[in-house]
Amino acid sequence: MKILLIGGTGAMGSHLTEILASNKNNEVFITTRKKRESIGNIFYIVGNAHDNNFLKTLLKDNWDVIVDFMVYNTNEFRSRIIDLLNSCKQYVFLSSSRVYADSNTPIREVDKRLLDVCKDREYQLTDEYALTKARQENILQESGKSNWTIIRPYITFAENRLQLGVLELQDWLYRALLGHTIVFSEDISQRYTTLTYGYDVARGIASILGNEKAFGRAFHITQSKSMKWVEILNIYLDIILNETGIKPKVKMVAEHPYVTDKGRRYQVIYDRRYNRKFDNSAINEFIDTSSFLSTEEGIKKSLTTFIKQNKGKKFTLNPSHEGKYDRITNERTSLALFDGIKSKTIYLLERYFPYVNSSLRTIKNLIK
């Protein structure tokens, strides 16, 4: 097959490239903004996939499959979807399992989405990620075409991505390895979640490519076993202790600090506070999800690799986040760990004068 991965250089896309290229009958083309060396049956195309002229050039070719990893705004997606569908036998759209509403039973692909049932008008007026993906699914389903497949991954992890609740590794793992306290919250810790190794999600995607039985359908691809976030936290802590000798400290707060963050609060409220368990019957028609690496094994593999690869390296810290967490834990990060006066100033303002820092951000947004 001749396959185009749009924006396929991330963790999941890299795994998918590896899997697809192992079949010598496949030609795999990947868009990238940085020059990369093509090798074997893997070909990199340099360009910005948000640029319509670049996209139109790509779509002059006839593709067996297009897998689209890009994050679009809704109008951007609407403007290009027909061209994408007309240029391939199968178009695979990467959505998200964050589109689902809360559920007391394991989630099926036909279950309600937040866009359809959420009564929070303020939220519905936003273009928050879960709503955006659901709106784009609607556009795809109303296109009049049927040569599409929707993939809804949930939380995936790999050697360069290890999440704790809503925190990316830069916001909790760096702190742990520096001997600082991790900030976590009760409102998330007791909820069930489902974490899946990125390579296995890529295997799942590969299993439906070129298969007409997957056309016009949506699939989530997840690990079958769910765990409480506090269990995930304890797995992380044990691995860090065993690999580094560091016993990370954890400060539990009642609700996550992101609840007061305008840009991130909805991820807490309308996802991480839900129990996320999945019914994998649909994707099991194509791949046996019981063959996926267990969450415990996958996290151990990924985190151990991360620690070994980054031993002795200086981490690039987010000064605003570090200031916020140090204020909560009553700690202080050495200013030597921040590059430049600007980063040092942002840290100090967030650590000691958060209201001043918040006011400055407000003024900056108003000027924009």
mmCIF file of C-alpha atoms in Angstrom:
data_model
loop_
_atom_site.group_PDB
_atom_site.id
_atom_site.type_symbol
_atom_site.label_atom_id
_atom_site.label_comp_id
_atom_site.label_asym_id
_atom_site.label_seq_id
_atom_site.Cartn_x
_atom_site.Cartn_y
_atom_site.Cartn_z
ATOM 1 C CA MET A 1 0.000 0.000 0.000
ATOM 2 C CA LYS A 2 0.972 3.610 -0.551
ATOM 3 C CA ILE A 3 0.368 5.314 2.794
ATOM 4 C CA LEU A 4 0.572 8.981 3.809
ATOM 5 C CA LEU A 5 0.930 9.916 7.480
ATOM 6 C CA ILE A 6 0.109 13.607 7.943
ATOM 7 C CA GLY A 7 1.901 14.913 11.021
ATOM 8 C CA GLY A 8 3.132 11.406 11.764
ATOM 9 C CA THR A 9 6.447 12.141 13.482
ATOM 10 C CA GLY A 10 5.126 12.055 17.067
ATOM 11 C CA ALA A 11 5.272 9.126 19.470
ATOM 12 C CA MET A 12 2.306 7.267 17.994
ATOM 13 C CA GLY A 13 3.157 8.157 14.393
ATOM 14 C CA SER A 14 6.740 6.979 14.805
ATOM 15 C CA HIS A 15 5.535 3.614 16.092
ATOM 16 C CA LEU A 16 3.044 3.334 13.233
ATOM 17 C CA THR A 17 5.776 4.139 10.701
ATOM 18 C CA GLU A 18 7.922 1.349 12.119
ATOM 19 C CA ILE A 19 5.068 -1.165 11.973
ATOM 20 C CA LEU A 20 3.968 -0.256 8.435
ATOM 21 C CA ALA A 21 7.511 -0.141 7.058
ATOM 22 C CA SER A 22 8.151 -3.697 8.299
ATOM 23 C CA ASN A 23 5.951 -4.802 5.392
ATOM 24 C CA LYS A 24 8.174 -4.290 2.339
ATOM 25 C CA ASN A 25 5.086 -4.057 0.121
ATOM 26 C CA ASN A 26 4.213 -0.755 1.807
ATOM 27 C CA GLU A 27 5.547 2.673 0.898
ATOM 28 C CA VAL A 28 5.227 5.008 3.873
ATOM 29 C CA PHE A 29 5.347 8.789 3.383
ATOM 30 C CA ILE A 30 5.406 11.121 6.400
ATOM 31 C CA THR A 31 5.027 14.902 6.471
ATOM 32 C CA THR A 32 7.543 16.700 8.665
ATOM 33 C CA ARG A 33 8.491 20.311 9.338
ATOM 34 C CA LYS A 34 12.120 19.320 9.908
ATOM 35 C CA LYS A 35 14.388 17.688 7.352
ATOM 36 C CA ARG A 36 14.734 13.966 8.001
ATOM 37 C CA GLU A 37 16.570 11.338 6.025
ATOM 38 C CA SER A 38 14.422 8.891 4.085
ATOM 39 C CA ILE A 39 15.452 5.287 4.406
ATOM 40 C CA GLY A 40 14.251 2.088 2.752
ATOM 41 C CA ASN A 41 10.515 2.298 2.170
ATOM 42 C CA ILE A 42 10.112 5.298 4.518
ATOM 43 C CA PHE A 43 9.993 8.698 2.813
ATOM 44 C CA TYR A 44 9.846 12.084 4.551
ATOM 45 C CA ILE A 45 8.193 15.081 2.890
ATOM 46 C CA VAL A 46 9.224 18.449 4.332
ATOM 47 C CA GLY A 47 6.455 21.014 4.704
ATOM 48 C CA ASN A 48 3.786 22.505 6.926
ATOM 49 C CA ALA A 49 0.668 20.332 6.715
ATOM 50 C CA HIS A 50 -1.475 23.286 7.865
ATOM 51 C CA ASP A 51 -0.542 25.057 4.625
ATOM 52 C CA ASN A 52 -3.228 24.464 2.000
ATOM 53 C CA ASN A 53 -0.830 24.778 -0.949
ATOM 54 C CA PHE A 54 1.461 22.158 0.555
ATOM 55 C CA LEU A 55 -1.521 19.895 1.199
ATOM 56 C CA LYS A 56 -2.920 20.298 -2.312
ATOM 57 C CA THR A 57 0.441 19.250 -3.751
ATOM 58 C CA LEU A 58 0.388 16.116 -1.591
ATOM 59 C CA LEU A 59 -3.152 15.265 -2.583
ATOM 60 C CA LYS A 60 -2.378 15.270 -6.298
ATOM 61 C CA ASP A 61 -1.113 11.741 -5.710
ATOM 62 C CA ASN A 62 -3.541 8.879 -5.235
ATOM 63 C CA TRP A 63 -3.086 7.281 -1.821
ATOM 64 C CA ASP A 64 -4.317 3.928 -0.622
ATOM 65 C CA VAL A 65 -4.483 5.255 2.939
ATOM 66 C CA ILE A 66 -4.115 8.657 4.599
ATOM 67 C CA VAL A 67 -3.680 8.688 8.395
ATOM 68 C CA ASP A 68 -4.207 12.191 9.764
ATOM 69 C CA PHE A 69 -2.528 13.013 13.095
ATOM 70 C CA MET A 70 -2.960 16.784 12.737
ATOM 71 C CA VAL A 71 -4.762 18.982 15.263
ATOM 72 C CA TYR A 72 -7.065 21.330 13.346
ATOM 73 C CA ASN A 73 -9.507 24.017 14.288
ATOM 74 C CA THR A 74 -13.003 23.163 13.086
ATOM 75 C CA ASN A 75 -13.110 25.563 10.137
ATOM 76 C CA GLU A 76 -9.705 24.380 8.935
ATOM 77 C CA PHE A 77 -10.865 20.771 9.053
ATOM 78 C CA ARG A 78 -14.102 21.573 7.207
ATOM 79 C CA SER A 79 -12.202 23.341 4.423
ATOM 80 C CA ARG A 80 -10.022 20.323 3.588
ATOM 81 C CA ILE A 81 -11.958 17.185 4.417
ATOM 82 C CA ILE A 82 -13.497 16.611 0.966
ATOM 83 C CA ASP A 83 -10.100 16.945 -0.723
ATOM 84 C CA LEU A 84 -8.665 14.445 1.760
ATOM 85 C CA LEU A 85 -11.473 11.938 1.221
ATOM 86 C CA ASN A 86 -11.264 12.263 -2.571
ATOM 87 C CA SER A 87 -7.507 11.613 -2.558
ATOM 88 C CA CYS A 88 -7.454 8.181 -0.955
ATOM 89 C CA LYS A 89 -9.206 4.849 -0.657
ATOM 90 C CA GLN A 90 -9.294 5.184 3.155
ATOM 91 C CA TYR A 91 -8.946 8.273 5.342
ATOM 92 C CA VAL A 92 -8.154 7.658 9.027
ATOM 93 C CA PHE A 93 -8.976 10.525 11.384
ATOM 94 C CA LEU A 94 -7.294 10.629 14.803
ATOM 95 C CA SER A 95 -9.961 11.800 17.221
ATOM 96 C CA SER A 96 -9.886 11.155 20.974
ATOM 97 C CA SER A 97 -11.748 9.162 23.608
ATOM 98 C CA ARG A 98 -12.041 12.416 25.506
ATOM 99 C CA VAL A 99 -15.110 13.032 23.319
ATOM 100 C CA TYR A 100 -17.138 10.615 25.464
ATOM 101 C CA ALA A 101 -19.503 11.747 28.203
ATOM 102 C CA ASP A 102 -19.381 10.141 31.646
ATOM 103 C CA SER A 103 -20.459 6.502 31.775
ATOM 104 C CA ASN A 104 -21.200 4.040 34.576
ATOM 105 C CA THR A 105 -20.413 1.095 32.292
ATOM 106 C CA PRO A 106 -17.429 0.347 30.018
ATOM 107 C CA ILE A 107 -17.598 2.808 27.128
ATOM 108 C CA ARG A 108 -18.680 1.626 23.679
ATOM 109 C CA GLU A 109 -18.177 3.572 20.460
ATOM 110 C CA VAL A 110 -21.923 4.259 20.198
ATOM 111 C CA ASP A 111 -22.144 5.868 23.658
ATOM 112 C CA LYS A 112 -22.976 9.542 24.161
ATOM 113 C CA ARG A 113 -20.399 12.262 23.623
ATOM 114 C CA LEU A 114 -19.955 15.443 25.643
ATOM 115 C CA LEU A 115 -20.919 17.497 22.604
ATOM 116 C CA ASP A 116 -24.294 15.747 22.503
ATOM 117 C CA VAL A 117 -25.283 15.755 26.178
ATOM 118 C CA CYS A 118 -23.269 18.253 28.237
ATOM 119 C CA LYS A 119 -25.542 20.995 29.637
ATOM 120 C CA ASP A 120 -22.701 23.368 30.554
ATOM 121 C CA ARG A 121 -23.384 26.241 28.141
ATOM 122 C CA GLU A 122 -20.126 28.014 28.947
ATOM 123 C CA TYR A 123 -18.228 24.852 28.048
ATOM 124 C CA GLN A 124 -20.270 24.214 24.901
ATOM 125 C CA LEU A 125 -19.349 27.691 23.626
ATOM 126 C CA THR A 126 -15.640 26.822 23.720
ATOM 127 C CA ASP A 127 -13.553 24.998 21.149
ATOM 128 C CA GLU A 128 -12.025 22.800 23.821
ATOM 129 C CA TYR A 129 -10.236 19.699 22.520
ATOM 130 C CA ALA A 130 -12.981 17.132 23.245
ATOM 131 C CA LEU A 131 -15.658 19.328 21.648
ATOM 132 C CA THR A 132 -13.477 20.187 18.653
ATOM 133 C CA LYS A 133 -12.773 16.524 17.904
ATOM 134 C CA ALA A 134 -16.476 15.656 18.191
ATOM 135 C CA ARG A 135 -17.461 18.514 15.855
ATOM 136 C CA GLN A 136 -14.910 17.310 13.321
ATOM 137 C CA GLU A 137 -16.258 13.760 13.612
ATOM 138 C CA ASN A 138 -19.685 15.198 12.719
ATOM 139 C CA ILE A 139 -18.271 16.946 9.659
ATOM 140 C CA LEU A 140 -16.685 13.687 8.548
ATOM 141 C CA GLN A 141 -19.874 11.688 9.093
ATOM 142 C CA GLU A 142 -21.935 14.280 7.199
ATOM 143 C CA SER A 143 -19.503 14.428 4.243
ATOM 144 C CA GLY A 144 -21.544 12.069 2.071
ATOM 145 C CA LYS A 145 -18.496 9.779 1.861
ATOM 146 C CA SER A 146 -17.940 6.446 3.580
ATOM 147 C CA ASN A 147 -14.221 5.813 2.998
ATOM 148 C CA TRP A 148 -13.268 7.068 6.451
ATOM 149 C CA THR A 149 -12.415 5.539 9.818
ATOM 150 C CA ILE A 150 -12.336 7.373 13.151
ATOM 151 C CA ILE A 151 -9.775 6.342 15.753
ATOM 152 C CA ARG A 152 -10.302 7.461 19.356
ATOM 153 C CA PRO A 153 -7.155 6.762 21.377
ATOM 154 C CA TYR A 154 -7.268 7.541 25.060
ATOM 155 C CA ILE A 155 -4.180 8.178 27.210
ATOM 156 C CA THR A 156 -1.152 6.709 25.481
ATOM 157 C CA PHE A 157 2.308 6.551 26.968
ATOM 158 C CA ALA A 158 5.782 5.954 25.616
ATOM 159 C CA GLU A 159 9.403 6.617 26.508
ATOM 160 C CA ASN A 160 8.917 10.357 25.952
ATOM 161 C CA ARG A 161 5.368 10.701 27.303
ATOM 162 C CA LEU A 162 4.304 9.631 30.778
ATOM 163 C CA GLN A 163 1.214 11.329 32.165
ATOM 164 C CA LEU A 164 -0.007 11.621 35.739
ATOM 165 C CA GLY A 165 -3.602 12.783 35.704
ATOM 166 C CA VAL A 166 -3.507 15.972 33.635
ATOM 167 C CA LEU A 167 0.229 16.440 34.180
ATOM 168 C CA GLU A 168 2.728 15.784 31.419
ATOM 169 C CA LEU A 169 6.079 14.388 32.537
ATOM 170 C CA GLN A 170 7.635 17.869 32.553
ATOM 171 C CA ASP A 171 5.287 18.806 35.408
ATOM 172 C CA TRP A 172 5.742 15.821 37.692
ATOM 173 C CA LEU A 173 8.619 13.546 36.643
ATOM 174 C CA TYR A 174 11.186 16.339 36.385
ATOM 175 C CA ARG A 175 10.211 17.433 39.889
ATOM 176 C CA ALA A 176 10.543 13.906 41.238
ATOM 177 C CA LEU A 177 13.989 13.418 39.718
ATOM 178 C CA LEU A 178 15.114 16.778 41.137
ATOM 179 C CA GLY A 179 14.017 15.677 44.596
ATOM 180 C CA HIS A 180 11.024 18.033 44.688
ATOM 181 C CA THR A 181 7.496 17.184 45.771
ATOM 182 C CA ILE A 182 4.946 15.986 43.206
ATOM 183 C CA VAL A 183 1.575 17.728 43.459
ATOM 184 C CA PHE A 184 -1.404 15.425 42.903
ATOM 185 C CA SER A 185 -5.093 15.622 43.846
ATOM 186 C CA GLU A 186 -7.793 13.572 45.522
ATOM 187 C CA ASP A 187 -10.419 14.486 42.916
ATOM 188 C CA ILE A 188 -8.432 12.532 40.317
ATOM 189 C CA SER A 189 -6.490 9.946 42.328
ATOM 190 C CA GLN A 190 -9.437 7.650 43.103
ATOM 191 C CA ARG A 191 -10.837 7.651 39.548
ATOM 192 C CA TYR A 192 -10.290 4.750 37.174
ATOM 193 C CA THR A 193 -8.273 5.420 34.043
ATOM 194 C CA THR A 194 -6.974 3.411 31.100
ATOM 195 C CA LEU A 195 -3.386 3.873 29.919
ATOM 196 C CA THR A 196 -2.136 2.137 26.772
ATOM 197 C CA TYR A 197 1.376 1.730 25.401
ATOM 198 C CA GLY A 198 1.712 3.836 22.233
ATOM 199 C CA TYR A 199 3.181 0.976 20.206
ATOM 200 C CA ASP A 200 0.070 -1.130 20.854
ATOM 201 C CA VAL A 201 -2.241 1.700 19.804
ATOM 202 C CA ALA A 202 -0.204 1.940 16.592
ATOM 203 C CA ARG A 203 -0.635 -1.817 16.099
ATOM 204 C CA GLY A 204 -4.352 -1.324 16.431
ATOM 205 C CA ILE A 205 -4.379 1.429 13.834
ATOM 206 C CA ALA A 206 -2.309 -0.698 11.443
ATOM 207 C CA SER A 207 -4.794 -3.562 11.808
ATOM 208 C CA ILE A 208 -7.650 -1.599 10.194
ATOM 209 C CA LEU A 209 -5.706 0.016 7.334
ATOM 210 C CA GLY A 210 -6.971 -1.051 3.919
ATOM 211 C CA ASN A 211 -9.801 -3.073 5.480
ATOM 212 C CA GLU A 212 -13.218 -2.077 4.126
ATOM 213 C CA LYS A 213 -14.893 -3.571 7.216
ATOM 214 C CA ALA A 214 -13.516 -0.565 9.121
ATOM 215 C CA PHE A 215 -14.979 2.024 6.730
ATOM 216 C CA GLY A 216 -17.576 4.406 8.135
ATOM 217 C CA ARG A 217 -16.874 3.317 11.716
ATOM 218 C CA ALA A 218 -15.281 4.666 14.895
ATOM 219 C CA PHE A 219 -12.976 2.664 17.165
ATOM 220 C CA HIS A 220 -11.275 3.298 20.454
ATOM 221 C CA ILE A 221 -8.027 1.386 20.862
ATOM 222 C CA THR A 222 -7.116 0.925 24.509
ATOM 223 C CA GLN A 223 -5.782 -1.470 27.069
ATOM 224 C CA SER A 224 -8.604 -3.619 28.479
ATOM 225 C CA LYS A 225 -7.526 -3.232 32.102
ATOM 226 C CA SER A 226 -8.328 -0.033 33.977
ATOM 227 C CA MET A 227 -6.592 1.201 37.138
ATOM 228 C CA LYS A 228 -7.043 3.979 39.652
ATOM 229 C CA TRP A 229 -4.781 6.972 39.158
ATOM 230 C CA VAL A 230 -3.345 6.431 42.624
ATOM 231 C CA GLU A 231 -2.231 2.962 41.483
ATOM 232 C CA ILE A 232 -0.516 4.514 38.453
ATOM 233 C CA LEU A 233 1.184 7.005 40.776
ATOM 234 C CA ASN A 234 2.488 4.193 42.999
ATOM 235 C CA ILE A 235 3.870 2.312 39.986
ATOM 236 C CA TYR A 236 5.762 5.447 38.989
ATOM 237 C CA LEU A 237 7.091 6.006 42.520
ATOM 238 C CA ASP A 238 8.341 2.416 42.874
ATOM 239 C CA ILE A 239 10.176 2.525 39.533
ATOM 240 C CA ILE A 240 11.829 5.869 40.344
ATOM 241 C CA LEU A 241 12.984 4.539 43.712
ATOM 242 C CA ASN A 242 14.341 1.310 42.206
ATOM 243 C CA GLU A 243 16.109 3.048 39.303
ATOM 244 C CA THR A 244 17.484 6.148 41.037
ATOM 245 C CA GLY A 245 17.350 5.616 44.787
ATOM 246 C CA ILE A 246 15.148 8.730 45.006
ATOM 247 C CA LYS A 247 11.976 8.332 47.064
ATOM 248 C CA PRO A 248 9.695 11.019 45.636
ATOM 249 C CA LYS A 249 7.459 12.997 47.970
ATOM 250 C CA VAL A 250 3.809 13.579 47.072
ATOM 251 C CA LYS A 251 1.510 16.338 48.297
ATOM 252 C CA MET A 252 -2.173 15.520 47.900
ATOM 253 C CA VAL A 253 -4.505 18.476 47.505
ATOM 254 C CA ALA A 254 -8.311 18.322 47.449
ATOM 255 C CA GLU A 255 -8.731 19.382 43.811
ATOM 256 C CA HIS A 256 -6.230 19.805 41.048
ATOM 257 C CA PRO A 257 -4.762 23.317 40.614
ATOM 258 C CA TYR A 258 -5.713 23.211 36.914
ATOM 259 C CA VAL A 259 -9.369 23.642 37.957
ATOM 260 C CA THR A 260 -8.657 27.377 38.229
ATOM 261 C CA ASP A 261 -6.741 27.446 34.933
ATOM 262 C CA LYS A 262 -9.050 28.720 32.200
ATOM 263 C CA GLY A 263 -7.247 26.793 29.462
ATOM 264 C CA ARG A 264 -7.050 23.414 31.229
ATOM 265 C CA ARG A 265 -9.894 23.197 33.719
ATOM 266 C CA TYR A 266 -12.206 21.301 31.389
ATOM 267 C CA GLN A 267 -9.775 18.421 31.007
ATOM 268 C CA VAL A 268 -10.056 17.897 34.771
ATOM 269 C CA ILE A 269 -13.811 18.443 35.024
ATOM 270 C CA TYR A 270 -14.960 16.607 31.890
ATOM 271 C CA ASP A 271 -12.418 13.829 31.694
ATOM 272 C CA ARG A 272 -10.025 13.067 34.535
ATOM 273 C CA ARG A 273 -12.805 13.197 37.135
ATOM 274 C CA TYR A 274 -14.662 10.511 35.173
ATOM 275 C CA ASN A 275 -14.027 6.775 35.447
ATOM 276 C CA ARG A 276 -12.649 5.828 32.040
ATOM 277 C CA LYS A 277 -13.147 2.130 31.282
ATOM 278 C CA PHE A 278 -13.580 0.807 27.739
ATOM 279 C CA ASP A 279 -15.352 -2.032 25.964
ATOM 280 C CA ASN A 280 -12.931 -3.157 23.228
ATOM 281 C CA SER A 281 -15.315 -5.479 21.384
ATOM 282 C CA ALA A 282 -15.263 -3.424 18.173
ATOM 283 C CA ILE A 283 -11.489 -3.179 17.652
ATOM 284 C CA ASN A 284 -11.111 -6.813 18.749
ATOM 285 C CA GLU A 285 -12.596 -7.744 15.369
ATOM 286 C CA PHE A 286 -9.225 -6.669 13.928
ATOM 287 C CA ILE A 287 -6.656 -7.133 16.715
ATOM 288 C CA ASP A 288 -6.655 -9.003 20.013
ATOM 289 C CA THR A 289 -6.221 -6.300 22.648
ATOM 290 C CA SER A 290 -5.367 -8.973 25.230
ATOM 291 C CA SER A 291 -2.002 -9.139 23.417
ATOM 292 C CA PHE A 292 -1.253 -5.536 24.394
ATOM 293 C CA LEU A 293 1.549 -4.915 26.863
ATOM 294 C CA SER A 294 0.089 -4.551 30.360
ATOM 295 C CA THR A 295 -0.011 -1.056 31.813
ATOM 296 C CA GLU A 296 2.462 -2.019 34.538
ATOM 297 C CA GLU A 297 4.946 -3.585 32.102
ATOM 298 C CA GLY A 298 4.613 -0.750 29.611
ATOM 299 C CA ILE A 299 5.151 1.965 32.208
ATOM 300 C CA LYS A 300 8.165 0.125 33.610
ATOM 301 C CA LYS A 301 9.670 -0.222 30.124
ATOM 302 C CA SER A 302 8.999 3.418 29.223
ATOM 303 C CA LEU A 303 9.985 5.072 32.501
ATOM 304 C CA THR A 304 13.128 2.967 32.934
ATOM 305 C CA THR A 305 14.224 3.931 29.418
ATOM 306 C CA PHE A 306 13.491 7.611 30.066
ATOM 307 C CA ILE A 307 15.540 7.640 33.264
ATOM 308 C CA LYS A 308 18.522 5.925 31.605
ATOM 309 C CA GLN A 309 18.446 8.181 28.544
ATOM 310 C CA ASN A 310 18.229 11.364 30.624
ATOM 311 C CA LYS A 311 20.708 10.522 33.354
ATOM 312 C CA GLY A 312 22.886 13.578 33.999
ATOM 313 C CA LYS A 313 20.937 15.788 31.579
ATOM 314 C CA LYS A 314 19.635 19.224 32.520
ATOM 315 C CA PHE A 315 15.865 19.441 32.299
ATOM 316 C CA THR A 316 14.150 22.429 30.682
ATOM 317 C CA LEU A 317 11.739 23.529 33.388
ATOM 318 C CA ASN A 318 8.548 25.516 32.913
ATOM 319 C CA PRO A 319 9.083 28.483 35.258
ATOM 320 C CA SER A 320 5.389 29.240 35.720
ATOM 321 C CA HIS A 321 4.495 25.648 36.567
ATOM 322 C CA GLU A 322 7.473 25.224 38.904
ATOM 323 C CA GLY A 323 6.576 28.445 40.688
ATOM 324 C CA LYS A 324 2.985 27.260 41.197
ATOM 325 C CA TYR A 325 3.964 23.831 42.508
ATOM 326 C CA ASP A 326 6.717 25.217 44.741
ATOM 327 C CA ARG A 327 4.186 27.637 46.243
ATOM 328 C CA ILE A 328 1.859 24.725 47.003
ATOM 329 C CA THR A 329 4.629 22.566 48.504
ATOM 330 C CA ASN A 330 6.526 25.444 50.149
ATOM 331 C CA GLU A 331 9.690 24.554 48.236
ATOM 332 C CA ARG A 332 12.051 26.564 46.070
ATOM 333 C CA THR A 333 13.710 25.585 42.821
ATOM 334 C CA SER A 334 17.226 26.884 42.331
ATOM 335 C CA LEU A 335 17.231 29.816 39.915
ATOM 336 C CA ALA A 336 20.304 28.250 38.300
ATOM 337 C CA LEU A 337 17.969 25.671 36.745
ATOM 338 C CA PHE A 338 16.181 28.339 34.696
ATOM 339 C CA ASP A 339 17.696 29.846 31.549
ATOM 340 C CA GLY A 340 17.647 33.627 31.228
ATOM 341 C CA ILE A 341 16.323 36.528 33.270
ATOM 342 C CA LYS A 342 12.811 36.200 31.847
ATOM 343 C CA SER A 343 12.379 32.608 33.045
ATOM 344 C CA LYS A 344 13.811 33.451 36.465
ATOM 345 C CA THR A 345 11.431 36.416 36.786
ATOM 346 C CA ILE A 346 8.384 34.353 35.769
ATOM 347 C CA TYR A 347 9.312 31.722 38.350
ATOM 348 C CA LEU A 348 9.753 34.256 41.151
ATOM 349 C CA LEU A 349 6.494 36.035 40.347
ATOM 350 C CA GLU A 350 4.519 32.767 40.255
ATOM 351 C CA ARG A 351 6.228 31.477 43.398
ATOM 352 C CA TYR A 352 5.880 34.581 45.568
ATOM 353 C CA PHE A 353 3.508 37.015 43.801
ATOM 354 C CA PRO A 354 0.982 34.874 41.874
ATOM 355 C CA TYR A 355 -1.660 37.599 41.716
ATOM 356 C CA VAL A 356 0.813 39.976 40.083
ATOM 357 C CA ASN A 357 1.758 37.288 37.573
ATOM 358 C CA SER A 358 -1.913 36.555 36.838
ATOM 359 C CA SER A 359 -2.592 40.263 36.292
ATOM 360 C CA LEU A 360 0.332 40.542 33.894
ATOM 361 C CA ARG A 361 -0.987 37.577 31.868
ATOM 362 C CA THR A 362 -4.433 39.175 31.726
ATOM 363 C CA ILE A 363 -2.982 42.453 30.477
ATOM 364 C CA LYS A 364 -0.928 40.607 27.864
ATOM 365 C CA ASN A 365 -4.040 38.761 26.605
ATOM 366 C CA LEU A 366 -5.993 42.019 26.410
ATOM 367 C CA ILE A 367 -3.235 43.632 24.364
ATOM 368 C CA LYS A 368 -3.382 40.686 21.951
#
